[in-house]
Tab-separated table of C-alpha atoms and ligand atoms in Angstrom:
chain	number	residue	atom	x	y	z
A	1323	UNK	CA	19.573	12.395	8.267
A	1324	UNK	CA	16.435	13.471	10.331
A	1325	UNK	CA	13.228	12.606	8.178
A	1326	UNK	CA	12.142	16.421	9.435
A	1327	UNK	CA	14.844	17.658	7.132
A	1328	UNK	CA	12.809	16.465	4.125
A	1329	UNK	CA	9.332	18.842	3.455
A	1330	UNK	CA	6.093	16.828	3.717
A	1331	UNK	CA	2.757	18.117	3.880
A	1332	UNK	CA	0.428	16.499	6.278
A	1333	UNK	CA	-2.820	14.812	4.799
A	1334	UNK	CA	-3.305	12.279	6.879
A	1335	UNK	CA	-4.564	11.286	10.555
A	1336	UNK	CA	-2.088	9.851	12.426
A	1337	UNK	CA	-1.369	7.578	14.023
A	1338	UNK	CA	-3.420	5.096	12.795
A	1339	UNK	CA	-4.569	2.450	15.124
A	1340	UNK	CA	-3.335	-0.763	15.802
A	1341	UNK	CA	-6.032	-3.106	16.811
A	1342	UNK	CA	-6.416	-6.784	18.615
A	1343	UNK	CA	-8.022	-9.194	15.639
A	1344	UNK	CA	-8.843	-11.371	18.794
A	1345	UNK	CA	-12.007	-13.185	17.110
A	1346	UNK	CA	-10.240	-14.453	13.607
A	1347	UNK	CA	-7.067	-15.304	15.884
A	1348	UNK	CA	-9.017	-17.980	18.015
A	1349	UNK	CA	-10.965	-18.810	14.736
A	1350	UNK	CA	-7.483	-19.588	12.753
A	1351	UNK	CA	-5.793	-21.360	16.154
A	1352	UNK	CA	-2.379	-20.017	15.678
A	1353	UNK	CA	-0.544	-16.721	16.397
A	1354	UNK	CA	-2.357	-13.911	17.585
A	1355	UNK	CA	-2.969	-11.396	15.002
A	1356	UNK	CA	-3.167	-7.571	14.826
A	1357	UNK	CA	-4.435	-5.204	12.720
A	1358	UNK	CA	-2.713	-1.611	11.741
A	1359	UNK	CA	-5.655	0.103	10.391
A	1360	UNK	CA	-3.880	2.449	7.190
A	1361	UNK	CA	-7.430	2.028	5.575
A	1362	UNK	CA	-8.277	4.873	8.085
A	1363	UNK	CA	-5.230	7.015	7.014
A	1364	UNK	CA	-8.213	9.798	6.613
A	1365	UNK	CA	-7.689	10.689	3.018
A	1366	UNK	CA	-11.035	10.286	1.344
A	1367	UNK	CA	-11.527	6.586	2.143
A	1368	UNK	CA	-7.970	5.870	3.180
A	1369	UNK	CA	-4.923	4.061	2.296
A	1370	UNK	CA	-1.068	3.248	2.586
A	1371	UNK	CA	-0.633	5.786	-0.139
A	1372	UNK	CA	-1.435	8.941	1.966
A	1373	UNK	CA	1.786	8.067	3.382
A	1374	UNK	CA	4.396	8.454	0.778
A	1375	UNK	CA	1.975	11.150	-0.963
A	1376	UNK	CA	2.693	13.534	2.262
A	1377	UNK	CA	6.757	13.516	1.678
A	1378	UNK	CA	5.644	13.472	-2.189
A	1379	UNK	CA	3.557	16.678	-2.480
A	1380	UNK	CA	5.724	17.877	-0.071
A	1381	UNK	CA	8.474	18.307	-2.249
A	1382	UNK	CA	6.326	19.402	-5.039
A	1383	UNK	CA	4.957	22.127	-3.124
A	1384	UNK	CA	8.515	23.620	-2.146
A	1385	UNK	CA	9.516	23.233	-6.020
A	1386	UNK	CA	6.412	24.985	-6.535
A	1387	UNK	CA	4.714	23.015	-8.946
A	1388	UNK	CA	0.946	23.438	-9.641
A	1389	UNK	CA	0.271	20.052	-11.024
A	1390	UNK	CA	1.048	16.551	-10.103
A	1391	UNK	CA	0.760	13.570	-13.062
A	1392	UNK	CA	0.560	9.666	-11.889
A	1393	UNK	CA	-0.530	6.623	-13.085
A	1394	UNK	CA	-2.466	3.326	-12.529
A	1395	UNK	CA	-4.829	0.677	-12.989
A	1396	UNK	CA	-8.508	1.731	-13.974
A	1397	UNK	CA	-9.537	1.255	-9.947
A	1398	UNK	CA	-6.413	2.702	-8.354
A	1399	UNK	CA	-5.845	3.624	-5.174
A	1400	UNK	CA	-2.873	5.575	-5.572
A	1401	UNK	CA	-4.591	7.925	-8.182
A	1402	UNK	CA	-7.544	8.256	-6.120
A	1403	UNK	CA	-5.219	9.493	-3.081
A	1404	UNK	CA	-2.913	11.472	-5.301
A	1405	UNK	CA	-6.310	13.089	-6.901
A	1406	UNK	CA	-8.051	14.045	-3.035
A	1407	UNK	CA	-3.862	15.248	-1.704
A	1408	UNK	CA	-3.783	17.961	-5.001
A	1409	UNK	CA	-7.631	19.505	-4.066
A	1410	UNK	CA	-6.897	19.695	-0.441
A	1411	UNK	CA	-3.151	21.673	-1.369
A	1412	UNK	CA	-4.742	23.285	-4.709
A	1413	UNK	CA	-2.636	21.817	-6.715
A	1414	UNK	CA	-3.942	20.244	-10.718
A	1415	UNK	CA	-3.687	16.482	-10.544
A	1416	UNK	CA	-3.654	14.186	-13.957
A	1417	UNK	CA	-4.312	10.430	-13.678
A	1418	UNK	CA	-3.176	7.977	-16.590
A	1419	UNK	CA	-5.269	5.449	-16.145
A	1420	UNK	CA	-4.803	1.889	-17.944
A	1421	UNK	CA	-8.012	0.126	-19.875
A	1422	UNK	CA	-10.243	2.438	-21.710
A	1423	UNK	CA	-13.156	4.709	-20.184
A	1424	UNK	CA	-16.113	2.670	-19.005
A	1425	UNK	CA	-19.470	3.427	-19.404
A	1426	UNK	CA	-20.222	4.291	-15.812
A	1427	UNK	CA	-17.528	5.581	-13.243
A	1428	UNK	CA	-17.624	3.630	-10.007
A	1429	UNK	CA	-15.208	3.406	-6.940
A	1430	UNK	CA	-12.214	4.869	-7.641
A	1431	UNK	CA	-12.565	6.718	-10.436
A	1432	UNK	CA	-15.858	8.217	-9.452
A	1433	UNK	CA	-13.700	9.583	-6.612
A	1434	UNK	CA	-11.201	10.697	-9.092
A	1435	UNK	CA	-13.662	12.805	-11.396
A	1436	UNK	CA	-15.405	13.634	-7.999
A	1437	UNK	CA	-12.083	15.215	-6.249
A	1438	UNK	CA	-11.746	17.270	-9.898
A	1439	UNK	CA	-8.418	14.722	-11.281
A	1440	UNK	CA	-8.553	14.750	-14.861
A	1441	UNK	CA	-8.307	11.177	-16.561
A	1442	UNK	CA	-6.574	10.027	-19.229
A	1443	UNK	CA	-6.804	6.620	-20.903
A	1444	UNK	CA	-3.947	4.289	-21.689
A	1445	UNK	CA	-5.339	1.269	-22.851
A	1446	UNK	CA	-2.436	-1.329	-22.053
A	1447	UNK	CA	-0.134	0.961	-20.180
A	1448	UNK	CA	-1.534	1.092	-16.658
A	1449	UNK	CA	2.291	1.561	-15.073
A	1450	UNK	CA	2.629	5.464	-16.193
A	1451	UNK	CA	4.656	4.631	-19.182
A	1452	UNK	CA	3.631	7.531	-21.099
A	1453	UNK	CA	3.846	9.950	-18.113
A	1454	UNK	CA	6.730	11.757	-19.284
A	1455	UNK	CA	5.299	12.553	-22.632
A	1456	UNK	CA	2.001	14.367	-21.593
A	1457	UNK	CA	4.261	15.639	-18.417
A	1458	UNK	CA	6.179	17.465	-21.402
A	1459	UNK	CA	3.100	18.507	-22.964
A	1460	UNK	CA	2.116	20.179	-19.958
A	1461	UNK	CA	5.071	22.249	-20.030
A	1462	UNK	CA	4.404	23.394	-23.491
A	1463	UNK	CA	1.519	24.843	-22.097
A	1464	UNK	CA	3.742	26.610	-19.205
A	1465	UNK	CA	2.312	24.502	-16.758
A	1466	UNK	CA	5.030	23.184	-13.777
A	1467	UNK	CA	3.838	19.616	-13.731
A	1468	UNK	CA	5.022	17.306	-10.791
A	1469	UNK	CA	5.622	13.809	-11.956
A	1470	UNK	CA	4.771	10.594	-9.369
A	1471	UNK	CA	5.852	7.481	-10.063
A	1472	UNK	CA	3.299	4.188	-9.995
A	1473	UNK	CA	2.370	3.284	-6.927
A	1474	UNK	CA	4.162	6.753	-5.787
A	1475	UNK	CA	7.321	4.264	-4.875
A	1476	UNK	CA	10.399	6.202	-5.339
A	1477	UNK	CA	13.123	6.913	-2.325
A	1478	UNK	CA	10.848	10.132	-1.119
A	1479	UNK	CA	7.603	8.029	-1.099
A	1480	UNK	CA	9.103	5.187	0.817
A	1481	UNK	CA	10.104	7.409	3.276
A	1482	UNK	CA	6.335	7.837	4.370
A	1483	UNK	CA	7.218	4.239	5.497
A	1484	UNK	CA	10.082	4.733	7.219
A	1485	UNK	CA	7.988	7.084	9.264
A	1486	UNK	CA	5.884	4.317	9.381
A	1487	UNK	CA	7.862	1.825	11.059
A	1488	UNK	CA	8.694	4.433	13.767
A	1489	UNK	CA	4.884	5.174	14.261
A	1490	UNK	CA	4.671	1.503	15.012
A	1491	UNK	CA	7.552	1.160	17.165
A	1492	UNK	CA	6.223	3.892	19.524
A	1493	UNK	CA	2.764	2.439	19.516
A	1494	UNK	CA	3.660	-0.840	20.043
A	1495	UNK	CA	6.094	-0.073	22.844
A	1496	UNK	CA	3.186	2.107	24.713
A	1497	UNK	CA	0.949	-0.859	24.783
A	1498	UNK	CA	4.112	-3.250	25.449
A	1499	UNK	CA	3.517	-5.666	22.027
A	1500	UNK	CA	6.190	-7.301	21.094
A	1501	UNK	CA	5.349	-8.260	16.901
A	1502	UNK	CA	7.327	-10.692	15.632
A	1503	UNK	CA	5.918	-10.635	12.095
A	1504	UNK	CA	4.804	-7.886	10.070
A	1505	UNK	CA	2.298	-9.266	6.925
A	1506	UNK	CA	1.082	-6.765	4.212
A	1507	UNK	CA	0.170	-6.603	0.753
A	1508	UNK	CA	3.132	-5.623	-1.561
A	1509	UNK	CA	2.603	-4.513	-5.314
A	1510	UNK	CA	4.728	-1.485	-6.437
A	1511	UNK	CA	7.291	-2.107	-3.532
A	1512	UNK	CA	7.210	1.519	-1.897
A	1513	UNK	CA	5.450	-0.347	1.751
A	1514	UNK	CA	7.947	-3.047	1.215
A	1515	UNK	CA	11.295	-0.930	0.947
A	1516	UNK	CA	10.256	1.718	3.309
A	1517	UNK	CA	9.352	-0.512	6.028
A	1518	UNK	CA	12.582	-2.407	5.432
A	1519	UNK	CA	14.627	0.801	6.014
A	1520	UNK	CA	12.631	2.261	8.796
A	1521	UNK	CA	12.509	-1.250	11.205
A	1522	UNK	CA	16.400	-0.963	10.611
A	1523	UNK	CA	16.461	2.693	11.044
A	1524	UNK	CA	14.325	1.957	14.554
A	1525	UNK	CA	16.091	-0.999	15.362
A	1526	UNK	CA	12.982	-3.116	15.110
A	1527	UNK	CA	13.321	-6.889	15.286
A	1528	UNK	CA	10.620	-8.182	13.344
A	1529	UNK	CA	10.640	-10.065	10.067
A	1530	UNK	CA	8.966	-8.430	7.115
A	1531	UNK	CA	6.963	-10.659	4.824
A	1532	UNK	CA	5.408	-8.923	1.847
A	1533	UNK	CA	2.660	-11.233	-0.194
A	1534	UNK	CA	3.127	-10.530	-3.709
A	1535	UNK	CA	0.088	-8.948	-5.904
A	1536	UNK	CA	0.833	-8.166	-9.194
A	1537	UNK	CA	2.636	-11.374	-10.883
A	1538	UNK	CA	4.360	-9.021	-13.671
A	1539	UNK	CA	7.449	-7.108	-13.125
A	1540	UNK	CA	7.890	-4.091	-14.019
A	1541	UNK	CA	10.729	-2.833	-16.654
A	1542	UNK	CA	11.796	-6.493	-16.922
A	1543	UNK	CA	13.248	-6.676	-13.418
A	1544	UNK	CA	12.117	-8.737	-10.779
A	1545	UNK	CA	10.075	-7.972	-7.721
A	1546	UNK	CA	12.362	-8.622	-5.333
A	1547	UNK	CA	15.538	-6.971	-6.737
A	1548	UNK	CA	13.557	-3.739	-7.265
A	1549	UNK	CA	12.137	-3.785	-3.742
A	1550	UNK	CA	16.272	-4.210	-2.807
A	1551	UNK	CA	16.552	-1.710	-4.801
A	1552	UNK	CA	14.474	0.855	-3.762
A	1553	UNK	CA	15.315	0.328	0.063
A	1554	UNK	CA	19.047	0.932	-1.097
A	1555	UNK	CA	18.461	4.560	-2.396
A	1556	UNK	CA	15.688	5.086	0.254
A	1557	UNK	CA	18.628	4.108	2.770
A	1558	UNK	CA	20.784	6.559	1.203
A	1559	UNK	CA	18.615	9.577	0.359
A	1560	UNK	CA	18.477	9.181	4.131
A	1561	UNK	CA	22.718	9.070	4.216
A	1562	UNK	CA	22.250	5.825	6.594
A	1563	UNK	CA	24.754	3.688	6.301
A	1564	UNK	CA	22.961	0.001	6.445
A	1565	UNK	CA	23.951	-2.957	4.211
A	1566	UNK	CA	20.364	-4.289	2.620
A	1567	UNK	CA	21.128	-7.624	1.049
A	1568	UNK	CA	18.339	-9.555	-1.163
A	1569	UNK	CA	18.216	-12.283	1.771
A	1570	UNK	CA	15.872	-9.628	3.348
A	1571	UNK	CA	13.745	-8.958	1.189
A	1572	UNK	CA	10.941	-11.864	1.890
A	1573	UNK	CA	8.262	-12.226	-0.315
A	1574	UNK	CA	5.494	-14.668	-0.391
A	1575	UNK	CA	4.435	-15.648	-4.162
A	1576	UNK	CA	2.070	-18.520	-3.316
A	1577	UNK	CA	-1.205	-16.324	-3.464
A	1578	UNK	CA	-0.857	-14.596	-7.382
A	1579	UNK	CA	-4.255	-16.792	-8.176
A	1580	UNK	CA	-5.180	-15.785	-11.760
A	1581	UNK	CA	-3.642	-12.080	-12.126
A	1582	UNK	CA	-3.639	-8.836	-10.632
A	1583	UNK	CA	-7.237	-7.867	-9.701
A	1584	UNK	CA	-8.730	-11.023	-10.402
A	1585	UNK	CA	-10.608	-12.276	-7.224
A	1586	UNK	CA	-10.909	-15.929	-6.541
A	1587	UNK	CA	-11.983	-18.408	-3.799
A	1588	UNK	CA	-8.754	-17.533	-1.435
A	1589	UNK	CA	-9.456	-13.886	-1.552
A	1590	UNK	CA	-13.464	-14.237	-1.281
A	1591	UNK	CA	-12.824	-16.691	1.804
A	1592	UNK	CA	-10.438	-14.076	3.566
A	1593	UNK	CA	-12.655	-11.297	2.872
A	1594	UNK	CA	-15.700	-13.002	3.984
A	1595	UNK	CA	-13.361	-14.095	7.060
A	1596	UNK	CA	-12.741	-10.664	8.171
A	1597	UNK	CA	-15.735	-9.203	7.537
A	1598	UNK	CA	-17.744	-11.438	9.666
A	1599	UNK	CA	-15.657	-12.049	12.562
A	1600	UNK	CA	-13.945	-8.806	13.156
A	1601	UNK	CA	-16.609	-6.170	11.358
A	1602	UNK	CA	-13.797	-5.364	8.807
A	1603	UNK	CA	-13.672	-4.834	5.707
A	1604	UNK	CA	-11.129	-5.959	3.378
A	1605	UNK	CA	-10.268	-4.803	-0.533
A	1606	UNK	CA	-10.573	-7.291	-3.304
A	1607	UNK	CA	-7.213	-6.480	-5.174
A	1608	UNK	CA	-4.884	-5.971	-1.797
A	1609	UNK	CA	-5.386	-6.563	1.341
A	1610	UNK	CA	-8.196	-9.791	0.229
A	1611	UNK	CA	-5.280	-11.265	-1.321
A	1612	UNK	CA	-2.418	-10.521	1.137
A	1613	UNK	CA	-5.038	-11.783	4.098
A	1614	UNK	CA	-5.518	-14.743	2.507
A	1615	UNK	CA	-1.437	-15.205	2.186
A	1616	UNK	CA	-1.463	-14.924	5.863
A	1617	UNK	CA	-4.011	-17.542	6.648
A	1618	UNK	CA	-2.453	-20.411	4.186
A	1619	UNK	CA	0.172	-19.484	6.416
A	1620	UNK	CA	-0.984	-19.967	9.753
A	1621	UNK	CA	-2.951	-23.315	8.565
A	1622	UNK	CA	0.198	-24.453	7.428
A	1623	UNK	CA	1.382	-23.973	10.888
A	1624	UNK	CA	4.666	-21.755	9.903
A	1625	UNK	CA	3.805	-19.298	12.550
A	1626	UNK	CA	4.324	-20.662	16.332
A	1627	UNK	CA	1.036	-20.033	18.679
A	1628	UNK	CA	3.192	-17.882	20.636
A	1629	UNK	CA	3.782	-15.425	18.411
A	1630	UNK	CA	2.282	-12.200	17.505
A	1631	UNK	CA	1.520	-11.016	14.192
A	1632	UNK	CA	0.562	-7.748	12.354
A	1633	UNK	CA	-1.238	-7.320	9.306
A	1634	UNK	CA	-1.024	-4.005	7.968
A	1635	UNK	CA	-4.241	-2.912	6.528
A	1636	UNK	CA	-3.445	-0.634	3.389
A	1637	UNK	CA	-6.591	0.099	2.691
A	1638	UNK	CA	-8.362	-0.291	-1.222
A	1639	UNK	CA	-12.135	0.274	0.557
A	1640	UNK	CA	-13.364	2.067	-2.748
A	1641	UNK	CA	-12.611	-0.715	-5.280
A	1642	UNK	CA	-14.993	-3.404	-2.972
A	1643	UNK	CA	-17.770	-1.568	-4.516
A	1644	UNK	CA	-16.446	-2.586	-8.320
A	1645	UNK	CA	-16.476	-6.076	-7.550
A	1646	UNK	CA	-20.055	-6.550	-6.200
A	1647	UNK	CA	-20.499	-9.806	-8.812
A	1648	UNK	CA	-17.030	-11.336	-7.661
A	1649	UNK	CA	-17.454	-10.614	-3.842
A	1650	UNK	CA	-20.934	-12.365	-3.733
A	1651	UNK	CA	-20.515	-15.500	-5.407
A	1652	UNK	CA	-20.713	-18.314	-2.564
A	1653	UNK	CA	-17.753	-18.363	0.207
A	1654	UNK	CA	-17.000	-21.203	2.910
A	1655	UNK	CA	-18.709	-19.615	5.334
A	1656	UNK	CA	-17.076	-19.297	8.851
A	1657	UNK	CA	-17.753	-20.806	12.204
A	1658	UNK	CA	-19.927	-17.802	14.788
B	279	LIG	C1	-0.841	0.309	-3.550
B	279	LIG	C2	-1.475	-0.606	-2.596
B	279	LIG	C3	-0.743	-1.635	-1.972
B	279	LIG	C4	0.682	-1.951	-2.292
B	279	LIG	O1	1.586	-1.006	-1.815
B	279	LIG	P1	2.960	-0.798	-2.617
B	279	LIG	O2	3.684	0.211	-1.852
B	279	LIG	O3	2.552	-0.353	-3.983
B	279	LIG	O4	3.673	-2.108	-2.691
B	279	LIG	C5	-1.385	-2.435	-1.042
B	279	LIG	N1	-2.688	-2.245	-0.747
B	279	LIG	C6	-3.430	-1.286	-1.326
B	279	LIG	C7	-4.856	-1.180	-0.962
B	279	LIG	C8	-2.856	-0.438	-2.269
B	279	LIG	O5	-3.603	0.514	-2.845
């Protein structure tokens, strides 16, 4: 099935670029790397989930809801997106949030109170366990509530990335790249399983390696069978008839340091990396940690010289503003 046949509403600037990382590639000595630059996806301050938000809201808006409910950490991304898509379409937008309110709103949730979301607090639940209960509540109140799962990773979100893999296959083919390995952060699995469907839906021939965030599974299952799992009904929502099996599903679980938003030396090095050899910046939570992933990698020498490989930026610039204490403490610095 066409991906037009399915009703998205465009938030976005697209395409993003794809850019040369020419400077940390002669620093590292190994493949050359590349940079697809989702951080400027163009909805306030950016990010891969602009992307499955668009086929998201989309549907929303031709059920004709007039409220959308997600979920996620304190510093989210995904809520912060989700909270800037509903005021540009005039939609409500509720945000369960995990922890408990803090005394002063920064980064992400500043944007969220900022683009009008309305927060709620969880405490340990930061995965939108209770969604469906204040979803219900909403009715009561003869609201028409749109529910979005974490991370927004559900067979209509990950289709945002299977438009995403053809994006990249036309830019890539205008500027004659051939990528051989495609690195990006991978935490709720809707990047993951969408990209997996749309290189095979595009007949793209690179490997897909997503480094691992979060270190807990959700609902008991693990990672990598959910990600399977989600690229199955992805696959079929779109009525293609692939075969998906686990073996392709690669995930790198050598960078979960001390927990899910807890920044250590790999991520400050990587951050500190990119910043001051290519003028870009990386998130603490994310893209610090998948960046770092890729350049254990390369010093272990598991990518040949000759190759080419791109990093998908998925942006997270709001949260680098949270973690001014972690991000300054002292970092090998690099070579000019
Ligand atoms: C959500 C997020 C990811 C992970 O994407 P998933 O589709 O949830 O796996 C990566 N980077 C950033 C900055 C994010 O906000």
């Amino acid at each position: 099935m066409k991906l037009e046949k399915f009703p998205r509403s465009t938030l976005g600037f697209w395409p993003t670029p794809v850019v040369a990382l020419d400077r940390l590639s002669d620093h590292l000595r190994g493949p050359r790397i590349y940079m697809k630059r989702d951080d400027q996806s163009g909805l306030a301050l950016g990010g891969n989930k602009t992307r499955k938000l668009e086929f998201l809201f989309g549907d929303a808006m031709e059920r004709g809801c007039d409220c959308v409910l997600t979920a996620g950490a304190g510093q989210s991304n995904h809520c912060r997106q989700t909270a800037a898509a509903a005021a540009a379409l005039g939609l409500g937008c509720h945000v369960l949030l995990g922890g408990a309110e803090p005394a002063v709103a920064q980064g992400n949730l500043l944007l969220d109170r900022l683009l009008g979301a309305q927060v709620h607090w969880m405490g340990a639940h930061r995965k939108g366990e209770d969604v469906e209960r204040v979803a219900e509540d909403l009715r009561g109140q003869g609201r028409r509530p749109y529910v979005i799962p974490y991370g927004g990773s559900n067979p209509r979100g990950a289709l945002g990335f299977v438009r995403a893999a053809e994006e990249l296959a036309s830019q890539t083919e205008q500027a004659g790249l051939d990528i051989d390995h495609v690195v990006f952060a991978s935490s709720s699995g809707g990047t993951h399983a969408g990209l997996l469907v749309g290189a095979m839906r595009c007949g793209a021939d690179y490997e897909l390696l997503g480094i691992r965030i979060d270190k807990e599974d959700t609902a008991g299952k693990p990672f990598a069978g959910e990600i399977l799992d989600l690229a199955c009904r992805t696959a079929s929502l779109l009525e293609l008839e692939v075969v998906i099996d686990e073996a392709m599903v690669q995930l790198d679980e050598s960078v979960l340091g001390d927990g899910y938003g807890v920044v250590g030396d790999l991520e400050r090095e990587a951050i500190s990396l990119v910043a001051r050899l290519e003028g870009i910046v990386l998130d603490p939570v994310y893209t610090g940690r998948a960046m770092a992933g890729l350049i254990r990698r390369v010093r272990a020498e598991q990518f040949d010289s000759q190759e080419h490989v791109l990093f998908w930026h998925t942006g997270g610039i709001p949260a680098v503003f949270t973690y001014a204490d972690a991000l300054q403490a002292p970092a090998t610095a690099p070579a000019q």
